[in-house]
mmCIF file of C-alpha atoms in Angstrom:
data_model
loop_
_atom_site.group_PDB
_atom_site.id
_atom_site.type_symbol
_atom_site.label_atom_id
_atom_site.label_comp_id
_atom_site.label_asym_id
_atom_site.label_seq_id
_atom_site.Cartn_x
_atom_site.Cartn_y
_atom_site.Cartn_z
ATOM 1 C CA UNK J 1 35.371 193.064 109.446
ATOM 2 C CA UNK J 2 38.161 190.298 110.782
ATOM 3 C CA UNK J 3 39.758 188.119 108.421
ATOM 4 C CA UNK J 4 42.786 185.357 108.546
ATOM 5 C CA UNK J 5 45.488 185.349 106.342
ATOM 6 C CA UNK J 6 48.172 182.660 106.020
ATOM 7 C CA UNK J 7 51.907 184.379 106.596
ATOM 8 C CA UNK J 8 54.628 182.209 107.130
ATOM 9 C CA UNK J 9 53.037 179.179 107.531
ATOM 10 C CA UNK J 10 51.168 180.197 110.520
ATOM 11 C CA UNK J 11 47.932 182.158 110.358
ATOM 12 C CA UNK J 12 47.102 185.875 111.532
ATOM 13 C CA UNK J 13 43.612 187.668 112.228
ATOM 14 C CA UNK J 14 43.788 190.936 111.040
ATOM 15 C CA UNK J 15 40.986 194.063 109.965
ATOM 16 C CA UNK J 16 41.638 196.604 108.041
ATOM 17 C CA UNK J 17 39.570 200.718 108.366
ATOM 18 C CA UNK J 18 39.377 202.951 105.014
ATOM 19 C CA UNK J 19 40.292 202.759 101.459
ATOM 20 C CA UNK J 20 43.233 200.541 100.347
ATOM 21 C CA UNK J 21 44.495 203.414 97.901
ATOM 22 C CA UNK J 22 45.499 205.340 100.886
ATOM 23 C CA UNK J 23 48.377 205.157 102.360
ATOM 24 C CA UNK J 24 48.887 202.046 104.782
ATOM 25 C CA UNK J 25 49.308 202.796 108.424
ATOM 26 C CA UNK J 26 50.324 198.755 110.100
ATOM 27 C CA UNK J 27 49.019 199.389 114.103
ATOM 28 C CA UNK J 28 51.609 197.036 115.519
ATOM 29 C CA UNK J 29 50.434 196.751 119.846
ATOM 30 C CA UNK J 30 53.288 195.629 122.337
ATOM 31 C CA UNK J 31 53.398 192.027 124.955
ATOM 32 C CA UNK J 32 50.478 189.717 124.598
ATOM 33 C CA UNK J 33 47.809 192.498 123.516
ATOM 34 C CA UNK J 34 45.706 191.418 120.338
ATOM 35 C CA UNK J 35 44.473 194.072 118.082
ATOM 36 C CA UNK J 36 41.424 195.191 119.795
ATOM 37 C CA UNK J 37 43.843 197.504 121.827
ATOM 38 C CA UNK J 38 44.575 199.709 118.975
ATOM 39 C CA UNK J 39 40.456 200.878 119.129
ATOM 40 C CA UNK J 40 37.990 200.851 116.864
ATOM 41 C CA UNK J 41 37.412 204.225 117.159
ATOM 42 C CA UNK J 42 41.581 205.786 117.249
ATOM 43 C CA UNK J 43 41.248 203.593 114.128
ATOM 44 C CA UNK J 44 38.243 205.038 112.320
ATOM 45 C CA UNK J 45 39.672 208.731 113.038
ATOM 46 C CA UNK J 46 42.281 207.340 111.568
ATOM 47 C CA UNK J 47 40.857 206.038 108.225
ATOM 48 C CA UNK J 48 39.295 209.095 108.185
ATOM 49 C CA UNK J 49 41.856 211.219 107.569
ATOM 50 C CA UNK J 50 42.697 209.470 104.336
ATOM 51 C CA UNK J 51 45.076 206.313 105.860
ATOM 52 C CA UNK J 52 44.522 202.671 105.556
ATOM 53 C CA UNK J 53 44.466 201.210 108.805
ATOM 54 C CA UNK J 54 45.691 197.664 109.332
ATOM 55 C CA UNK J 55 45.582 196.390 112.861
ATOM 56 C CA UNK J 56 46.062 192.596 113.506
ATOM 57 C CA UNK J 57 46.650 189.727 116.240
ATOM 58 C CA UNK J 58 50.373 188.614 116.481
ATOM 59 C CA UNK J 59 51.136 185.199 117.573
ATOM 60 C CA UNK J 60 49.646 184.091 121.165
ATOM 61 C CA UNK J 61 47.167 187.314 120.684
ATOM 62 C CA UNK J 62 43.744 187.512 119.645
ATOM 63 C CA UNK J 63 42.810 184.615 116.200
ATOM 64 C CA UNK J 64 45.958 184.016 115.296
ATOM 65 C CA UNK J 65 48.414 181.096 116.029
ATOM 66 C CA UNK J 66 48.863 179.879 119.321
ATOM 67 C CA UNK J 67 51.376 178.072 120.864
ATOM 68 C CA UNK J 68 51.859 175.729 124.043
ATOM 69 C CA UNK J 69 52.385 177.412 126.845
ATOM 70 C CA UNK J 70 55.712 178.320 127.563
ATOM 71 C CA UNK J 71 56.930 177.583 124.489
ATOM 72 C CA UNK J 72 56.126 179.663 121.903
ATOM 73 C CA UNK J 73 59.162 178.588 119.434
ATOM 74 C CA UNK J 74 59.808 181.961 117.783
ATOM 75 C CA UNK J 75 61.859 184.980 118.089
ATOM 76 C CA UNK J 76 61.157 189.014 117.677
ATOM 77 C CA UNK J 77 62.290 188.662 113.894
ATOM 78 C CA UNK J 78 59.668 186.270 113.244
ATOM 79 C CA UNK J 79 57.619 189.256 114.986
ATOM 80 C CA UNK J 80 58.955 191.572 111.506
ATOM 81 C CA UNK J 81 58.609 189.000 109.532
ATOM 82 C CA UNK J 82 55.289 188.269 110.347
ATOM 83 C CA UNK J 83 54.155 192.094 109.406
ATOM 84 C CA UNK J 84 55.771 191.408 106.281
ATOM 85 C CA UNK J 85 53.851 189.246 104.780
ATOM 86 C CA UNK J 86 50.935 190.860 106.079
ATOM 87 C CA UNK J 87 51.667 193.326 104.340
ATOM 88 C CA UNK J 88 52.124 191.345 100.741
ATOM 89 C CA UNK J 89 49.295 189.070 101.539
ATOM 90 C CA UNK J 90 47.321 192.796 102.114
ATOM 91 C CA UNK J 91 48.846 194.402 98.728
ATOM 92 C CA UNK J 92 50.956 196.308 100.159
ATOM 93 C CA UNK J 93 54.367 197.247 99.675
ATOM 94 C CA UNK J 94 54.987 200.076 102.170
ATOM 95 C CA UNK J 95 53.408 201.128 105.422
ATOM 96 C CA UNK J 96 53.718 203.906 107.691
ATOM 97 C CA UNK J 97 55.010 201.709 111.053
ATOM 98 C CA UNK J 98 53.140 202.561 114.659
ATOM 99 C CA UNK J 99 54.541 200.201 117.424
ATOM 100 C CA UNK J 100 53.481 200.217 120.850
ATOM 101 C CA UNK J 101 56.194 198.777 123.800
ATOM 102 C CA UNK J 102 57.992 196.224 124.007
ATOM 103 C CA UNK J 103 56.697 196.332 119.970
ATOM 104 C CA UNK J 104 58.573 198.983 119.409
ATOM 105 C CA UNK J 105 61.743 195.884 119.046
ATOM 106 C CA UNK J 106 59.778 194.860 116.299
ATOM 107 C CA UNK J 107 58.972 197.768 114.394
ATOM 108 C CA UNK J 108 63.304 198.283 114.982
ATOM 109 C CA UNK J 109 63.571 195.346 113.308
ATOM 110 C CA UNK J 110 61.500 195.805 110.161
ATOM 111 C CA UNK J 111 62.850 199.106 109.893
ATOM 112 C CA UNK J 112 66.620 198.049 109.794
ATOM 113 C CA UNK J 113 66.687 194.723 108.080
ATOM 114 C CA UNK J 114 62.983 195.379 105.958
ATOM 115 C CA UNK J 115 63.554 199.460 105.141
ATOM 116 C CA UNK J 116 62.183 199.452 101.818
ATOM 117 C CA UNK J 117 58.394 197.970 103.401
ATOM 118 C CA UNK J 118 58.148 200.551 106.191
ATOM 119 C CA UNK J 119 57.216 204.584 104.795
ATOM 120 C CA UNK J 120 58.322 205.972 108.560
ATOM 121 C CA UNK J 121 58.509 204.186 112.146
ATOM 122 C CA UNK J 122 56.362 205.820 115.272
ATOM 123 C CA UNK J 123 57.526 204.299 118.164
ATOM 124 C CA UNK J 124 54.739 204.741 121.027
ATOM 125 C CA UNK J 125 55.884 204.071 124.940
ATOM 126 C CA UNK J 126 58.347 202.315 124.175
ATOM 127 C CA UNK J 127 62.631 201.966 124.418
ATOM 128 C CA UNK J 128 65.731 201.001 123.643
ATOM 129 C CA UNK J 129 66.307 198.517 126.385
ATOM 130 C CA UNK J 130 69.449 199.869 127.911
ATOM 131 C CA UNK J 131 71.361 199.267 131.235
ATOM 132 C CA UNK J 132 70.432 201.860 133.112
ATOM 133 C CA UNK J 133 67.156 203.523 131.893
ATOM 134 C CA UNK J 134 65.517 203.557 135.033
ATOM 135 C CA UNK J 135 63.067 201.223 136.233
ATOM 136 C CA UNK J 136 58.866 201.056 136.436
ATOM 137 C CA UNK J 137 58.295 203.403 139.302
ATOM 138 C CA UNK J 138 57.741 202.089 142.744
ATOM 139 C CA UNK J 139 53.987 203.380 142.887
ATOM 140 C CA UNK J 140 53.186 200.717 140.666
ATOM 141 C CA UNK J 141 51.182 197.692 142.483
ATOM 142 C CA UNK J 142 52.671 194.610 142.112
ATOM 143 C CA UNK J 143 49.676 192.641 141.049
ATOM 144 C CA UNK J 144 51.030 188.896 140.875
ATOM 145 C CA UNK J 145 49.887 186.125 138.837
ATOM 146 C CA UNK J 146 45.852 185.652 138.575
ATOM 147 C CA UNK J 147 44.675 181.799 138.328
ATOM 148 C CA UNK J 148 43.903 181.975 135.020
ATOM 149 C CA UNK J 149 41.038 178.662 135.451
ATOM 150 C CA UNK J 150 39.398 181.718 137.708
ATOM 151 C CA UNK J 151 38.190 183.820 133.863
ATOM 152 C CA UNK J 152 36.809 186.859 137.221
ATOM 153 C CA UNK J 153 40.316 186.457 138.086
ATOM 154 C CA UNK J 154 41.593 187.132 135.670
ATOM 155 C CA UNK J 155 39.398 189.812 133.788
ATOM 156 C CA UNK J 156 40.032 191.489 137.340
ATOM 157 C CA UNK J 157 43.738 191.315 136.832
ATOM 158 C CA UNK J 158 44.387 192.409 133.633
ATOM 159 C CA UNK J 159 41.661 195.347 133.733
ATOM 160 C CA UNK J 160 43.720 196.525 137.466
ATOM 161 C CA UNK J 161 46.547 195.964 135.186
ATOM 162 C CA UNK J 162 45.200 198.755 132.735
ATOM 163 C CA UNK J 163 44.325 201.282 135.155
ATOM 164 C CA UNK J 164 47.621 201.010 137.070
ATOM 165 C CA UNK J 165 49.864 201.966 133.837
ATOM 166 C CA UNK J 166 47.239 204.494 132.988
ATOM 167 C CA UNK J 167 48.455 206.937 135.453
ATOM 168 C CA UNK J 168 44.825 208.270 136.065
ATOM 169 C CA UNK J 169 43.611 208.223 132.438
ATOM 170 C CA UNK J 170 41.160 205.001 133.141
ATOM 171 C CA UNK J 171 37.505 204.915 131.976
ATOM 172 C CA UNK J 172 36.690 201.178 134.153
ATOM 173 C CA UNK J 173 33.661 200.151 131.941
ATOM 174 C CA UNK J 174 35.857 200.148 128.888
ATOM 175 C CA UNK J 175 39.392 198.499 130.344
ATOM 176 C CA UNK J 176 36.249 196.490 131.713
ATOM 177 C CA UNK J 177 34.705 195.672 127.680
ATOM 178 C CA UNK J 178 38.072 195.131 126.633
ATOM 179 C CA UNK J 179 39.593 193.228 128.387
ATOM 180 C CA UNK J 180 35.670 190.800 128.569
ATOM 181 C CA UNK J 181 35.885 190.986 124.156
ATOM 182 C CA UNK J 182 39.890 189.914 123.948
ATOM 183 C CA UNK J 183 39.413 187.253 126.403
ATOM 184 C CA UNK J 184 36.163 185.787 124.878
ATOM 185 C CA UNK J 185 38.454 185.449 121.133
ATOM 186 C CA UNK J 186 42.069 184.882 122.304
ATOM 187 C CA UNK J 187 42.710 180.720 121.696
ATOM 188 C CA UNK J 188 44.038 180.409 124.678
ATOM 189 C CA UNK J 189 44.624 183.076 126.893
ATOM 190 C CA UNK J 190 46.796 182.081 129.447
ATOM 191 C CA UNK J 191 49.376 181.451 126.141
ATOM 192 C CA UNK J 192 48.355 184.876 125.644
ATOM 193 C CA UNK J 193 49.401 186.720 129.088
ATOM 194 C CA UNK J 194 52.593 184.227 129.103
ATOM 195 C CA UNK J 195 54.498 183.619 125.771
ATOM 196 C CA UNK J 196 55.217 186.952 124.337
ATOM 197 C CA UNK J 197 57.803 187.321 127.216
ATOM 198 C CA UNK J 198 58.710 183.517 126.919
ATOM 199 C CA UNK J 199 60.049 184.251 122.605
ATOM 200 C CA UNK J 200 63.711 184.271 121.878
ATOM 201 C CA UNK J 201 64.235 188.833 121.496
ATOM 202 C CA UNK J 202 66.269 188.663 119.261
ATOM 203 C CA UNK J 203 68.066 192.029 117.045
ATOM 204 C CA UNK J 204 68.212 193.117 113.732
ATOM 205 C CA UNK J 205 70.437 191.505 111.200
ATOM 206 C CA UNK J 206 71.770 194.433 110.478
ATOM 207 C CA UNK J 207 72.268 197.721 112.798
ATOM 208 C CA UNK J 208 70.438 198.922 115.040
ATOM 209 C CA UNK J 209 68.478 202.274 115.957
ATOM 210 C CA UNK J 210 71.444 204.319 113.996
ATOM 211 C CA UNK J 211 70.970 203.249 111.014
ATOM 212 C CA UNK J 212 67.177 204.019 110.563
ATOM 213 C CA UNK J 213 67.156 205.838 107.849
ATOM 214 C CA UNK J 214 63.332 206.787 107.297
ATOM 215 C CA UNK J 215 61.317 209.838 108.977
ATOM 216 C CA UNK J 216 60.918 208.331 112.584
ATOM 217 C CA UNK J 217 58.661 209.918 115.066
ATOM 218 C CA UNK J 218 58.720 208.897 119.303
ATOM 219 C CA UNK J 219 55.995 209.390 121.333
ATOM 220 C CA UNK J 220 56.230 209.522 124.846
ATOM 221 C CA UNK J 221 53.887 210.141 128.155
ATOM 222 C CA UNK J 222 55.769 212.017 130.680
ATOM 223 C CA UNK J 223 53.625 209.703 132.991
ATOM 224 C CA UNK J 224 54.527 206.620 132.166
ATOM 225 C CA UNK J 225 55.138 204.324 135.510
ATOM 226 C CA UNK J 226 55.788 201.187 133.362
ATOM 227 C CA UNK J 227 58.355 203.221 130.687
ATOM 228 C CA UNK J 228 59.132 206.090 132.350
ATOM 229 C CA UNK J 229 60.276 209.639 129.756
ATOM 230 C CA UNK J 230 63.767 208.389 130.008
ATOM 231 C CA UNK J 231 63.059 205.639 127.445
ATOM 232 C CA UNK J 232 61.341 207.333 125.090
ATOM 233 C CA UNK J 233 63.680 209.958 125.203
ATOM 234 C CA UNK J 234 66.975 207.361 124.680
ATOM 235 C CA UNK J 235 64.536 206.336 121.507
ATOM 236 C CA UNK J 236 64.928 209.657 120.346
ATOM 237 C CA UNK J 237 68.704 210.191 121.185
ATOM 238 C CA UNK J 238 69.488 206.887 119.226
ATOM 239 C CA UNK J 239 67.814 207.783 115.894
ATOM 240 C CA UNK J 240 69.718 210.628 114.034
ATOM 241 C CA UNK J 241 66.841 213.093 113.327
ATOM 242 C CA UNK J 242 64.225 211.256 115.450
ATOM 243 C CA UNK J 243 61.848 213.313 116.425
ATOM 244 C CA UNK J 244 60.169 212.995 120.481
ATOM 245 C CA UNK J 245 56.310 213.910 121.661
ATOM 246 C CA UNK J 246 55.898 214.137 124.553
ATOM 247 C CA UNK J 247 52.167 213.844 126.445
ATOM 248 C CA UNK J 248 51.920 215.299 129.303
ATOM 249 C CA UNK J 249 50.092 213.854 131.300
ATOM 250 C CA UNK J 250 50.030 210.203 129.957
ATOM 251 C CA UNK J 251 50.678 206.589 131.088
ATOM 252 C CA UNK J 252 51.061 203.493 129.124
ATOM 253 C CA UNK J 253 49.448 203.823 126.251
ATOM 254 C CA UNK J 254 47.470 205.560 124.239
ATOM 255 C CA UNK J 255 44.417 206.283 126.288
ATOM 256 C CA UNK J 256 41.730 208.609 124.628
ATOM 257 C CA UNK J 257 42.517 212.358 124.957
ATOM 258 C CA UNK J 258 45.562 211.871 123.336
ATOM 259 C CA UNK J 259 44.338 210.723 120.402
ATOM 260 C CA UNK J 260 43.922 214.100 118.571
ATOM 261 C CA UNK J 261 46.976 214.584 119.006
ATOM 262 C CA UNK J 262 48.468 210.934 117.806
ATOM 263 C CA UNK J 263 46.471 211.137 114.740
ATOM 264 C CA UNK J 264 47.652 214.691 113.976
ATOM 265 C CA UNK J 265 51.300 213.481 113.804
ATOM 266 C CA UNK J 266 51.202 210.703 112.479
ATOM 267 C CA UNK J 267 49.140 211.318 109.675
ATOM 268 C CA UNK J 268 51.069 214.818 109.316
ATOM 269 C CA UNK J 269 53.879 213.822 106.986
#
């Protein structure tokens, strides 16, 4: 069941799976993505392996606090503070944090500035953002910008974006159902699709990837068309002792054929 939590003067919508007495896993999805992008079946699989799983809507997604279009008024460090506040609201001292894509930056801030709250970090399909890393595949289609007044056009745009990033692991019916549900429960879908890119992209106050002291796992698809594999390799190389798991044939995002490997890796330590 979804619940609303008052955190840092805003509202965050979150949902949990499993026994609160089990080790907590906090799932943070990437830019524009609500908690629905962590599939409920995957959350159930994690919980069945003895984990208390938390997925949530970050600011400007889903049912959490929404900001005026183009005026988010927050920074990435605020998103990290929200994660800490949510753990506080749930009575959790420490969690295994899993971050997807853009939210790797949020996880970095959590790990460096709030290390006592982080049992381990898993970076999925993310990057250090270093200059010199390769850009998106030239085969990625240029989808433009949809007319947000036309719901059908927006739905089609997001479905096609999922397809473009999936590197062949694409189920149209599953993708469309996700987008329809996401649009229906999001306060302002245009803001959700835009404001994360307009926020302030700050970093940790006290260090960088090299200062992470908890166990760090990097999972990256070797067919990622948005952030090619060298991005994941860069994260591994930046963190002393980090381990990289390369997922053969996976695109950008954790598609269903890779769930078992993901669950095995996240729960195996």
